[in-house]
CSV table of C-alpha atoms and ligand atoms in Angstrom, one decimal:
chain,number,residue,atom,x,y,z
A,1126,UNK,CA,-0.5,30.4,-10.8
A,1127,UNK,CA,1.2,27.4,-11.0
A,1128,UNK,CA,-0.2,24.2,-12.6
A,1129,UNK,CA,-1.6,21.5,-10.8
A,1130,UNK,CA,-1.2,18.0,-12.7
A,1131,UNK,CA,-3.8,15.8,-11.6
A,1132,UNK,CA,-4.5,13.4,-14.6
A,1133,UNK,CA,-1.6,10.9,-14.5
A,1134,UNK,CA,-3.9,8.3,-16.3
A,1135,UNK,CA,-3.8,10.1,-19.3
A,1136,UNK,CA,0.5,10.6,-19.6
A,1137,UNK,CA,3.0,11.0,-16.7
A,1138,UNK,CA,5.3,13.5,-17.4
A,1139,UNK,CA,8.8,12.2,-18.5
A,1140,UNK,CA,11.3,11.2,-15.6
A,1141,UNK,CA,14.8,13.4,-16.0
A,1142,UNK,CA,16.6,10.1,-15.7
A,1143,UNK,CA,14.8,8.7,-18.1
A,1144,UNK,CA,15.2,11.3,-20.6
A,1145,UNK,CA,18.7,11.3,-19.9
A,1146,UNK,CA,18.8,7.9,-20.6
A,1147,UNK,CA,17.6,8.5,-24.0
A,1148,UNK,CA,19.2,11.4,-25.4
A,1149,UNK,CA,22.5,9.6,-26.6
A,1150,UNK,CA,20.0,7.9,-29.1
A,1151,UNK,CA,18.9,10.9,-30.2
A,1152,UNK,CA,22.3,12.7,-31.0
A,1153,UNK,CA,25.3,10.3,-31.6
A,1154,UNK,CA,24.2,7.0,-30.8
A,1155,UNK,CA,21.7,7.7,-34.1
A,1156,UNK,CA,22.8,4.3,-35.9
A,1157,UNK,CA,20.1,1.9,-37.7
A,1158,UNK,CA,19.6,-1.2,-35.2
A,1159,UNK,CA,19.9,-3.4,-38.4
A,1160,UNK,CA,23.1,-1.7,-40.0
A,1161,UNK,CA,25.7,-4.1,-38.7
A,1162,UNK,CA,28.5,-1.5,-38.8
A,1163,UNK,CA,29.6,0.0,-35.1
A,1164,UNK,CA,26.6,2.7,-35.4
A,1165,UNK,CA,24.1,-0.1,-35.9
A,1166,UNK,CA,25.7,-2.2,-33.7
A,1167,UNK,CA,25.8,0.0,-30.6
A,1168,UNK,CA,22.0,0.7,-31.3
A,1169,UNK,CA,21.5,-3.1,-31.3
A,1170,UNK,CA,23.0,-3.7,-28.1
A,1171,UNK,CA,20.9,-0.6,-26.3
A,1172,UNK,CA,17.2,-2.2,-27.8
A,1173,UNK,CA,18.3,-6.4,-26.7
A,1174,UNK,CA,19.6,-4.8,-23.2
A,1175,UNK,CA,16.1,-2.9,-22.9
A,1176,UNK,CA,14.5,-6.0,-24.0
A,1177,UNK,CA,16.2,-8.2,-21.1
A,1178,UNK,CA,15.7,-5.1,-18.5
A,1179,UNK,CA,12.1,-5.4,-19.2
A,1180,UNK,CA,11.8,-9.4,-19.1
A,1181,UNK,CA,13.5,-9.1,-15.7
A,1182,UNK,CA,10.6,-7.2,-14.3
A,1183,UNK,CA,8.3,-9.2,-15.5
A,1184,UNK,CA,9.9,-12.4,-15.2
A,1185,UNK,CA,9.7,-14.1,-18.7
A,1186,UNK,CA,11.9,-14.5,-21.3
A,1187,UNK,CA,13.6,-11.9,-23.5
A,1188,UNK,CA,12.4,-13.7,-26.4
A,1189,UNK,CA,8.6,-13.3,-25.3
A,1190,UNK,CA,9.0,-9.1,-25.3
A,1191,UNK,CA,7.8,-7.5,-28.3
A,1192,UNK,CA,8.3,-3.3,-28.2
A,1193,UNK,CA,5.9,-1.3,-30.0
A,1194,UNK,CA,4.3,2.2,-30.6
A,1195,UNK,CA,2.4,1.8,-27.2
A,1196,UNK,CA,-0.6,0.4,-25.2
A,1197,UNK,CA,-3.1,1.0,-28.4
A,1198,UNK,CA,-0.7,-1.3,-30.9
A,1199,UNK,CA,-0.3,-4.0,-28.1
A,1200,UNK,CA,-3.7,-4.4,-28.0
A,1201,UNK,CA,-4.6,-4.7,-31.5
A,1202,UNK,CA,-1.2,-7.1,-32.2
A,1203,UNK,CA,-2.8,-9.5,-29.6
A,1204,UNK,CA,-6.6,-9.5,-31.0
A,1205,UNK,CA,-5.3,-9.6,-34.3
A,1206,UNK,CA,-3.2,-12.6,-33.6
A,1207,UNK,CA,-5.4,-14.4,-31.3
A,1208,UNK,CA,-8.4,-14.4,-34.3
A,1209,UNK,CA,-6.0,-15.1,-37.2
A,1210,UNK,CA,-3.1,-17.4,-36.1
A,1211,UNK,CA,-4.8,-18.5,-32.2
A,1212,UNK,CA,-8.6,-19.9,-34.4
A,1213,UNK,CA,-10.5,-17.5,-31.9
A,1214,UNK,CA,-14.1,-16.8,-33.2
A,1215,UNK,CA,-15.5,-15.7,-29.8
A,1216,UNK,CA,-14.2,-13.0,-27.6
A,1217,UNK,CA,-15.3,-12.0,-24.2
A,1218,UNK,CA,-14.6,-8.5,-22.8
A,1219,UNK,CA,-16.3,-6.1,-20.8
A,1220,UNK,CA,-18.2,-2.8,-21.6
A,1221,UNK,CA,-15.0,-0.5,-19.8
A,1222,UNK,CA,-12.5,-1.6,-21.5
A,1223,UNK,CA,-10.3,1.0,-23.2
A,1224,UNK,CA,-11.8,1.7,-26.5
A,1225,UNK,CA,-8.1,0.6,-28.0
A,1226,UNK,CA,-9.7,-2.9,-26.6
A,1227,UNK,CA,-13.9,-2.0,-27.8
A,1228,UNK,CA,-13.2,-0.6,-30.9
A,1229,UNK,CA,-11.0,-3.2,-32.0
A,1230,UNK,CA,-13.4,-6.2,-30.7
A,1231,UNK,CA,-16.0,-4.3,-32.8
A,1232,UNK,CA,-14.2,-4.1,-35.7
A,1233,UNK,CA,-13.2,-7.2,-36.2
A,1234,UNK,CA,-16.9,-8.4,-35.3
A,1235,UNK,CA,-18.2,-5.8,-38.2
A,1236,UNK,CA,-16.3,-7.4,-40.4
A,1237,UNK,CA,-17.5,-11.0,-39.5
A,1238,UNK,CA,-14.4,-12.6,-38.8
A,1239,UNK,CA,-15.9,-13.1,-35.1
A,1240,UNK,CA,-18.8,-12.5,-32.2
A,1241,UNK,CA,-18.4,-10.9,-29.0
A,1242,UNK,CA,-20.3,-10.9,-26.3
A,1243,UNK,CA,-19.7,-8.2,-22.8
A,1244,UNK,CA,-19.3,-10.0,-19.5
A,1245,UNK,CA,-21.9,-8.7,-16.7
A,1246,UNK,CA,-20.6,-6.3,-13.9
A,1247,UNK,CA,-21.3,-6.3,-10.6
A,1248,UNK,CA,-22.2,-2.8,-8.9
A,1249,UNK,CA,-19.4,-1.9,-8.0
A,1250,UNK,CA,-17.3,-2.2,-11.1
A,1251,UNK,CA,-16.2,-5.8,-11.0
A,1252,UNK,CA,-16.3,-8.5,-13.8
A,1253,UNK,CA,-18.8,-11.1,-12.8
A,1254,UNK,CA,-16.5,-13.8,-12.7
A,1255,UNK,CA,-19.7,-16.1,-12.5
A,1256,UNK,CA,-21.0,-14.8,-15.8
A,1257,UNK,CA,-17.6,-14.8,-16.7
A,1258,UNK,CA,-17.3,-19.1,-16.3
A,1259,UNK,CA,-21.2,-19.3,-17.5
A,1260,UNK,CA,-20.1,-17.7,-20.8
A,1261,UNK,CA,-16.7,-19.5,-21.5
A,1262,UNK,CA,-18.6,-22.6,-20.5
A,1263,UNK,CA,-21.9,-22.0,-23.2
A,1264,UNK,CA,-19.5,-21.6,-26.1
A,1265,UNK,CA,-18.5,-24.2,-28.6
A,1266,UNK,CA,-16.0,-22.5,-30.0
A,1267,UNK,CA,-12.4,-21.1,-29.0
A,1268,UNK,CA,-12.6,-18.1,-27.5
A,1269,UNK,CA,-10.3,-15.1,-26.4
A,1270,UNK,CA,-10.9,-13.0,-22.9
A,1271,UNK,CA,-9.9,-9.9,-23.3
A,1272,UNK,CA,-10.3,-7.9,-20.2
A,1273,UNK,CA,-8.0,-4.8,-18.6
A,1274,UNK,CA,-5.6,-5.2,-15.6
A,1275,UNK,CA,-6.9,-2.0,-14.3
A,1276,UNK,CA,-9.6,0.3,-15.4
A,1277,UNK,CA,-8.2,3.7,-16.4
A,1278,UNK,CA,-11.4,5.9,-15.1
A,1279,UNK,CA,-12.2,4.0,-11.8
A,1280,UNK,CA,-9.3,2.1,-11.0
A,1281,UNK,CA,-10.8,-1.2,-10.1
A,1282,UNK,CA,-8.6,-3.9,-10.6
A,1283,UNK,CA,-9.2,-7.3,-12.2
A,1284,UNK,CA,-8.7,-10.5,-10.1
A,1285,UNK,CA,-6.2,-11.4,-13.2
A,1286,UNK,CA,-5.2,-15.2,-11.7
A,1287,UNK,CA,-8.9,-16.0,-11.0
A,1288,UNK,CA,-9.4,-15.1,-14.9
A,1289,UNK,CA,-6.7,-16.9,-15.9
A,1290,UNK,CA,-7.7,-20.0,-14.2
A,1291,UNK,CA,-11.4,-19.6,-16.0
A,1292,UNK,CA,-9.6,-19.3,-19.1
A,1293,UNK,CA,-7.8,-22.4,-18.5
A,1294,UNK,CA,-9.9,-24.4,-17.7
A,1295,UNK,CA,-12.0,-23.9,-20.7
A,1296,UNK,CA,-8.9,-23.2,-23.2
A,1297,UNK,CA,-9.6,-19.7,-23.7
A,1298,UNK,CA,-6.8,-17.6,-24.8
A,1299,UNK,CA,-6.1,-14.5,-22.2
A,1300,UNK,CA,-5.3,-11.0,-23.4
A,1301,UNK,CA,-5.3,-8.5,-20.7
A,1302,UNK,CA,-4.8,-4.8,-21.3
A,1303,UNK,CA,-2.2,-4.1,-18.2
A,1304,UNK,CA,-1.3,-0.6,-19.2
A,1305,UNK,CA,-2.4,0.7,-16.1
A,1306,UNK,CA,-0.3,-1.6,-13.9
A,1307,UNK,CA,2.9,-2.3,-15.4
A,1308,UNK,CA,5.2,0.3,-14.2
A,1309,UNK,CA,2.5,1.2,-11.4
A,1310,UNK,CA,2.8,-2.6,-9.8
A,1311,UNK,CA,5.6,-5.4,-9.7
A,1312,UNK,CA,3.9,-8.2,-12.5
A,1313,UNK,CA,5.5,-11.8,-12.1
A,1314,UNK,CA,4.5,-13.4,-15.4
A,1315,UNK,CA,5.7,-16.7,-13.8
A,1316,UNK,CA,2.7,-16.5,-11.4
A,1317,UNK,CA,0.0,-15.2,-13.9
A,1318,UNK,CA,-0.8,-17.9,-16.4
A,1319,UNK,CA,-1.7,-15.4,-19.6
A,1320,UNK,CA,-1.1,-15.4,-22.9
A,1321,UNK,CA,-0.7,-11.8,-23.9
A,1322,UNK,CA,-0.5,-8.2,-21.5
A,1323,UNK,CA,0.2,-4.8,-23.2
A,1324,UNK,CA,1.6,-2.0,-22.1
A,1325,UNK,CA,2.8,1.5,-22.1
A,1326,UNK,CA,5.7,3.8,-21.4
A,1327,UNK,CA,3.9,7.1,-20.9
A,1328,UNK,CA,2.2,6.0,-18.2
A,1329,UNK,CA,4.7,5.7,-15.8
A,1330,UNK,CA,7.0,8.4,-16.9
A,1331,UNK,CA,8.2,6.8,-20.1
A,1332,UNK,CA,8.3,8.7,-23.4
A,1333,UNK,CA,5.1,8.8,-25.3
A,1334,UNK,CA,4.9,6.1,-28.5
A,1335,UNK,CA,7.0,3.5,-26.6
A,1336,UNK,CA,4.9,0.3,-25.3
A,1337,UNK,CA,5.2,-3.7,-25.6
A,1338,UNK,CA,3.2,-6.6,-25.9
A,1339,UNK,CA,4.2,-10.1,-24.1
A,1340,UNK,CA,3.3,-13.0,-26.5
A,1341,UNK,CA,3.5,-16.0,-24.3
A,1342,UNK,CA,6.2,-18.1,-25.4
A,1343,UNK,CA,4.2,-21.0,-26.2
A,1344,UNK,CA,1.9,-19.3,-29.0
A,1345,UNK,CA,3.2,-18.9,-32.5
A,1346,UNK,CA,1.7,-15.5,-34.3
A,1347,UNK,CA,2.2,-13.8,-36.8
A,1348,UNK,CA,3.4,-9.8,-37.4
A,1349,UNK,CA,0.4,-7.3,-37.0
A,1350,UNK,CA,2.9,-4.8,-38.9
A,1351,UNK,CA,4.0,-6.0,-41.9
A,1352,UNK,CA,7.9,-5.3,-43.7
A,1353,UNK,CA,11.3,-6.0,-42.7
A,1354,UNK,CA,12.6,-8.2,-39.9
A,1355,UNK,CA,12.4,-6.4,-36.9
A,1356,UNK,CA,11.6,-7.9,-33.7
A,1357,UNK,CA,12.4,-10.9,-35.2
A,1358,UNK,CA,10.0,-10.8,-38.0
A,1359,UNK,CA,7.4,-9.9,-35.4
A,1360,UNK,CA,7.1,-6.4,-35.7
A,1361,UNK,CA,8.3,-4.4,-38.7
A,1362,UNK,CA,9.6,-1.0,-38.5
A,1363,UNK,CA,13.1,0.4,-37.7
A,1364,UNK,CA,13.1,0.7,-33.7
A,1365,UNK,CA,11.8,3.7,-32.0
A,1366,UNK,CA,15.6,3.0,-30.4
A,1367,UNK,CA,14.9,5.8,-27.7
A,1368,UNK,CA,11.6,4.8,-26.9
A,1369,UNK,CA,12.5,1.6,-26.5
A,1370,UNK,CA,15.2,2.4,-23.7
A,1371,UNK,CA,13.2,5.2,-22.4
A,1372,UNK,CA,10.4,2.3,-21.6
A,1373,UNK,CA,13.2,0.3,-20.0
A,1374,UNK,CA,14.7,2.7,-17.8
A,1375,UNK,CA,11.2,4.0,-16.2
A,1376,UNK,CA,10.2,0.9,-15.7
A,1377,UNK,CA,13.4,0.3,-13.8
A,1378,UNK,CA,13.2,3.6,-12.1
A,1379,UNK,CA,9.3,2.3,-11.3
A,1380,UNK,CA,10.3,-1.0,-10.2
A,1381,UNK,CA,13.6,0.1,-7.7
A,1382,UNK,CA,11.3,3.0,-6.6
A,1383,UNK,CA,7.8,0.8,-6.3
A,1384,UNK,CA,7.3,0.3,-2.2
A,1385,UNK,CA,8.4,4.2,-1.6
A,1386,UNK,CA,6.1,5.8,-4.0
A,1387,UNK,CA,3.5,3.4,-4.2
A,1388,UNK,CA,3.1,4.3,-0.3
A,1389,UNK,CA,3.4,7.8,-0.8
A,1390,UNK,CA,0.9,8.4,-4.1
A,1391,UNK,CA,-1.7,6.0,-1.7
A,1392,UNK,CA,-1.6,8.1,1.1
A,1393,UNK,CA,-2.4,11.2,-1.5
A,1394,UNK,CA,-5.6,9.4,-3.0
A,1395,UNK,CA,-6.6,8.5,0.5
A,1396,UNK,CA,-6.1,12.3,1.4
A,1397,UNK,CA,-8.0,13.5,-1.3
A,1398,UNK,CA,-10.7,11.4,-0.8
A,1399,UNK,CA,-10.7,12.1,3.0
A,1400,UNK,CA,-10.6,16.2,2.0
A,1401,UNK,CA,-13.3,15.7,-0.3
A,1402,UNK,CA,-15.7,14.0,2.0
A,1403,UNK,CA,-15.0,16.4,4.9
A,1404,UNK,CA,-15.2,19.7,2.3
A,1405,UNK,CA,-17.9,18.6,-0.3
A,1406,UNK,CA,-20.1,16.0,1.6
A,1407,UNK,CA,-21.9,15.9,-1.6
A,1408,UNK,CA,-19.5,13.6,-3.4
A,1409,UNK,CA,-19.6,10.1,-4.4
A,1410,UNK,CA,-17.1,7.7,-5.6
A,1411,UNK,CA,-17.3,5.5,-8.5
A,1412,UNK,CA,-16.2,1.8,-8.9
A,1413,UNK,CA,-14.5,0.1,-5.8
A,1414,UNK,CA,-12.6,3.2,-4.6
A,1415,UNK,CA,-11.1,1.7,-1.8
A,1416,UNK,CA,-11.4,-1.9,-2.2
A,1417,UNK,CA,-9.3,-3.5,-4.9
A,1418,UNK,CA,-8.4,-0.4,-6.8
A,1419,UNK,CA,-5.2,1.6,-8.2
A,1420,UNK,CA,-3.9,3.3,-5.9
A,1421,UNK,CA,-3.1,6.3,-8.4
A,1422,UNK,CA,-6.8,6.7,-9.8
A,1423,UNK,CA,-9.8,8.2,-7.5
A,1424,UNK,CA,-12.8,8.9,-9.6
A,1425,UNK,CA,-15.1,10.8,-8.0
A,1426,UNK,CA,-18.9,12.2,-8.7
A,1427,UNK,CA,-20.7,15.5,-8.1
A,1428,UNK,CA,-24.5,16.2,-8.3
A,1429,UNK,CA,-25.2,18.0,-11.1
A,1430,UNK,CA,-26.0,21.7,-11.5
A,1431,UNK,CA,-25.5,24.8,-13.4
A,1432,UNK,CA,-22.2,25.1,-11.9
A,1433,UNK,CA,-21.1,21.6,-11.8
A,1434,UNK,CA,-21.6,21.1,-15.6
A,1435,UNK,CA,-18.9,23.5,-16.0
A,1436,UNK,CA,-16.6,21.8,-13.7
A,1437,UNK,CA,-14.0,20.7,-16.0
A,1438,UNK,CA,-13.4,23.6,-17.6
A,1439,UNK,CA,-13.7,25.8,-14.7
A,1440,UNK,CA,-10.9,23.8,-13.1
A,1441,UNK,CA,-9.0,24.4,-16.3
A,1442,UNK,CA,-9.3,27.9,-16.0
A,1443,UNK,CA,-7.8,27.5,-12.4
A,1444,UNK,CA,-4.9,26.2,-13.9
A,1445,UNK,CA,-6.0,22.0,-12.5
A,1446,UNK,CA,-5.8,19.7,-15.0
A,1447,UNK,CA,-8.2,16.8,-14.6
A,1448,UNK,CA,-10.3,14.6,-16.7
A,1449,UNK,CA,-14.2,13.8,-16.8
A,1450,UNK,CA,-13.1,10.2,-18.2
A,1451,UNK,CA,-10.6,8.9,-20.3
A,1452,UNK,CA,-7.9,11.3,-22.0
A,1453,UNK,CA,-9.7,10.4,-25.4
A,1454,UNK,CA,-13.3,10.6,-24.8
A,1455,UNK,CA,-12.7,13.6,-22.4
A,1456,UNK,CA,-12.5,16.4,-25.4
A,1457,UNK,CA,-15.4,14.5,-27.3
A,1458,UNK,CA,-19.1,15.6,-26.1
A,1459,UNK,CA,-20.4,12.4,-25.0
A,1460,UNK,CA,-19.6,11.5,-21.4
A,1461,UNK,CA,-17.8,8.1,-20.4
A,1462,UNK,CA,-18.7,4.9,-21.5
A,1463,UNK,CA,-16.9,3.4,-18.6
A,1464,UNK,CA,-19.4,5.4,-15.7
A,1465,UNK,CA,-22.7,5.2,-18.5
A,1466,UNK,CA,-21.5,0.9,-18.2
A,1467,UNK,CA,-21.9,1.0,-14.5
A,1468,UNK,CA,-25.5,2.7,-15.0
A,1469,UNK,CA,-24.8,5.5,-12.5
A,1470,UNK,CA,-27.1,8.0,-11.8
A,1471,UNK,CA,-27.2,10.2,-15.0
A,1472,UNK,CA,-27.8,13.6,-12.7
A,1473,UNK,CA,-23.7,13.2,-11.5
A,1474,UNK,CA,-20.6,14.7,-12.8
A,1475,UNK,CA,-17.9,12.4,-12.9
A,1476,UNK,CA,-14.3,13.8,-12.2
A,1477,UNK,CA,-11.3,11.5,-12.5
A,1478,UNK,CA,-8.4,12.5,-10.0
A,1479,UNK,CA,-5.0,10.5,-10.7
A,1480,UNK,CA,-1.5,10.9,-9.3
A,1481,UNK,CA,2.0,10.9,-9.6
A,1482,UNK,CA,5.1,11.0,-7.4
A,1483,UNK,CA,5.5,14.2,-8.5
A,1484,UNK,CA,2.0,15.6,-7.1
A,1485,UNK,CA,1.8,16.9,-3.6
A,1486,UNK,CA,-0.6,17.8,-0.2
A,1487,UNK,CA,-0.3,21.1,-0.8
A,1488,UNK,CA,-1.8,20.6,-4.4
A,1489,UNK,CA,-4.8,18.7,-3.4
A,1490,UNK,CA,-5.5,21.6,-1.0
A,1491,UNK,CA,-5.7,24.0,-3.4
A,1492,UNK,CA,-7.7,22.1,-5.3
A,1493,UNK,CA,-9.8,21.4,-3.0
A,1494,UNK,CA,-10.8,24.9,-2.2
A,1495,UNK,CA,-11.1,25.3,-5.8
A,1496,UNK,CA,-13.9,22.8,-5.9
A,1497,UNK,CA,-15.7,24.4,-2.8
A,1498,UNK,CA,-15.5,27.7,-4.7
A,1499,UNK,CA,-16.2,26.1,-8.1
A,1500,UNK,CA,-19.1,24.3,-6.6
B,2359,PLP,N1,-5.3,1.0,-22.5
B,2359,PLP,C1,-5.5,1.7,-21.4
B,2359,PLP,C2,-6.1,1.1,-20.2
B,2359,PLP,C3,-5.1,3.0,-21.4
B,2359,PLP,O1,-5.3,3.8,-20.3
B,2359,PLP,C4,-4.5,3.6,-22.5
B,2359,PLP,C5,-4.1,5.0,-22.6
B,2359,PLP,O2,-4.9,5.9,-22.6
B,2359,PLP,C6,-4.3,2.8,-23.6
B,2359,PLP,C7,-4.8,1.5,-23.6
B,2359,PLP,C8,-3.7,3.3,-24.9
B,2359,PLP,O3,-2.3,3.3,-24.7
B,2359,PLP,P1,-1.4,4.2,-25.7
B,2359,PLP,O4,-1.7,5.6,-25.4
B,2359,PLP,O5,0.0,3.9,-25.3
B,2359,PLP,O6,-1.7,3.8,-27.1
């Protein structure tokens, strides 16, 4: 029985264009970025065109791209740099961030250099901006907002300008963790005033360990990774020179492709759900499902039984690959912080659905009838 792929959150399987895009760099065009013979010279040219592909996207200078190993890096360069070099002692987030967001905010709270305090939620998932203000407004010090583009287990999206002008306003610095979006959405850094995003190439068909940071060109930080002068002095390490262009050309695949499968991978979550409600009327959905909300992410809920417990795994055995939350905390035994954060009911399993180009109608069928036998 075939495989059904169904957790595009997690990793998006690599594009064949993009992989041919890459393979040179992995055979003959093997040459050290910094050597300044031809090798090293050809190399050089293939990371600084990458770097100008992906400022195009996003609309900001070449200059403000930094690559890295991916969406976990990103976010600890820019937390790092916004405490150490930025004179942040207060950082606001929210209880779903990713834990590549949490668990560096803890850390660096642990280890006083900083406090942190979690902005409320409102039902359905959202950040209470009005907390939000209420917060920035209470503290004395400079703080930094860190709070995700897009919440990998529900979706929900953050209203990312109306942060941005609350961080303004009361000179907050403004991470936010867009590794959901970018690739998934056209970002116009020209009409979001931010200081940092991160992102990730696996998550929109990019090789895994390939990501980037934007550093707003105004700030002045310095390297997370210490050693030689890469990324002009910004992040040492040869270049992952593959990665690097592997990120560039998905994302210019993404971004030429955006309006055609954007439409389609919509009209498969709104299917799903549809099938769901009409097949299992038991189901819920979590966060804002249908209101501001990825359009690649449905997370859905059953009640909880002897046979539901099981779900995961059953659907495994059926050859369906989806997750109870987040790729990482899936494998682990305790559930999702993101769903425990929006105090559902406790008696629910939660199952995240996410999609692809690649995924299909006749896919969600069978897993459809999979769940009515499973359930
Ligand atoms: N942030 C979010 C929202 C994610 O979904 C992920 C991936 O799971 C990460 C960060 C980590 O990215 P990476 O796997 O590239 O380190």
């Amino acid at each position: 029985m075939e495989k059904i792929y169904l957790d595009n959150a997690a990793t998006t399987c690599l594009d064949k264009e993009v992989l041919d895009a890459m393979l040179p760099y992995m055979t003959s065009g093997f040459g050290n970025p910094s050597s300044v013979y031809s090798y090293g010279r050809e190399t050089r040219l293939a990371v600084e065109t990458a770097r100008k592909t992906v400022a195009k996207h996003l609309n900001v200078k070449p200059g403000e791209i930094f690559f890295t190993s991916g969406g976990t890096e990103s976010n600890n360069t820019a937390i790092n740099a916004a405490i150490r070099d930025l004179g942040c002692t207060h950082i606001i987030t929210s209880g779903i961030e990713h834990h590549a967001v949490l668990h560096t905010v803890e850390h660096y709270s642990n280890s006083n250099a900083v406090t942190f305090s979690l902005v409320k939620l409102l039902p359905n998932g959202h950040v209470d901006l009005k907390d939000l203000e209420e917060q920035l407004a209470s503290q004395e010090c400079k703080c930094l907002v860190t709070l995700m583009h897009a919440n990998n287990e529900i979706g929900n999206l953050l209203p990312i300008n109306a942060v941005s002008a609350l961080c303004r306003k009361y000179g907050a610095i403004f991470h936010s963790d867009c590794v959901q979006t970018v690739g998934h959405y056209p970002i116009d850094l020209q009409r979001i005033d931010i200081d940092f995003i991160s992102a990730s190439g696996h998550k929109f068909h990019g090789p895994k360990g390939s990501g980037m940071l934007y550093v707003n060109g105004n700030l002045e930080i310095k390297p997370f990774i210490f050693g030689g002068g890469q990324e002009r002095n910004m992040r040492a390490g040869t270049e992952n020179v593959y990665g690097i262009v592997g990120f560039a050309k998905a994302l210019d695949l993404a971004m030429l492709h955006y309006e055609k499968e954007a439409a389609y991978i919509r009209e498969l979550k709104q299917y799903m759900a549809e099938q769901l409600q009409s097949k299992i009327p038991s189901v819920t959905f979590n966060g804002d499902a249908f209101g501001s909300c990825l359009y690649t992410v449905l997370s859905a809920s059953f009640p909880q039984t002897d046979r539901s417990e099981m779900l995961l795994f059953n659907l495994d055995i059926h050859n369906i690959c989806v997750s109870g939350g987040s790729a990482c905390s899936s494998g682990a035994s305790q559930g999702s912080h993101v769903i425990a954060a929006l105090n559902s009911a406790a008696d629910q399993v939660p199952v995240r659905f996410s999609f692809s180009k690649y995924n299909t109608k006749e896919e969600i069928d069978r897993t459809i009838d999979t769940l009515k036998e499973l359930l």
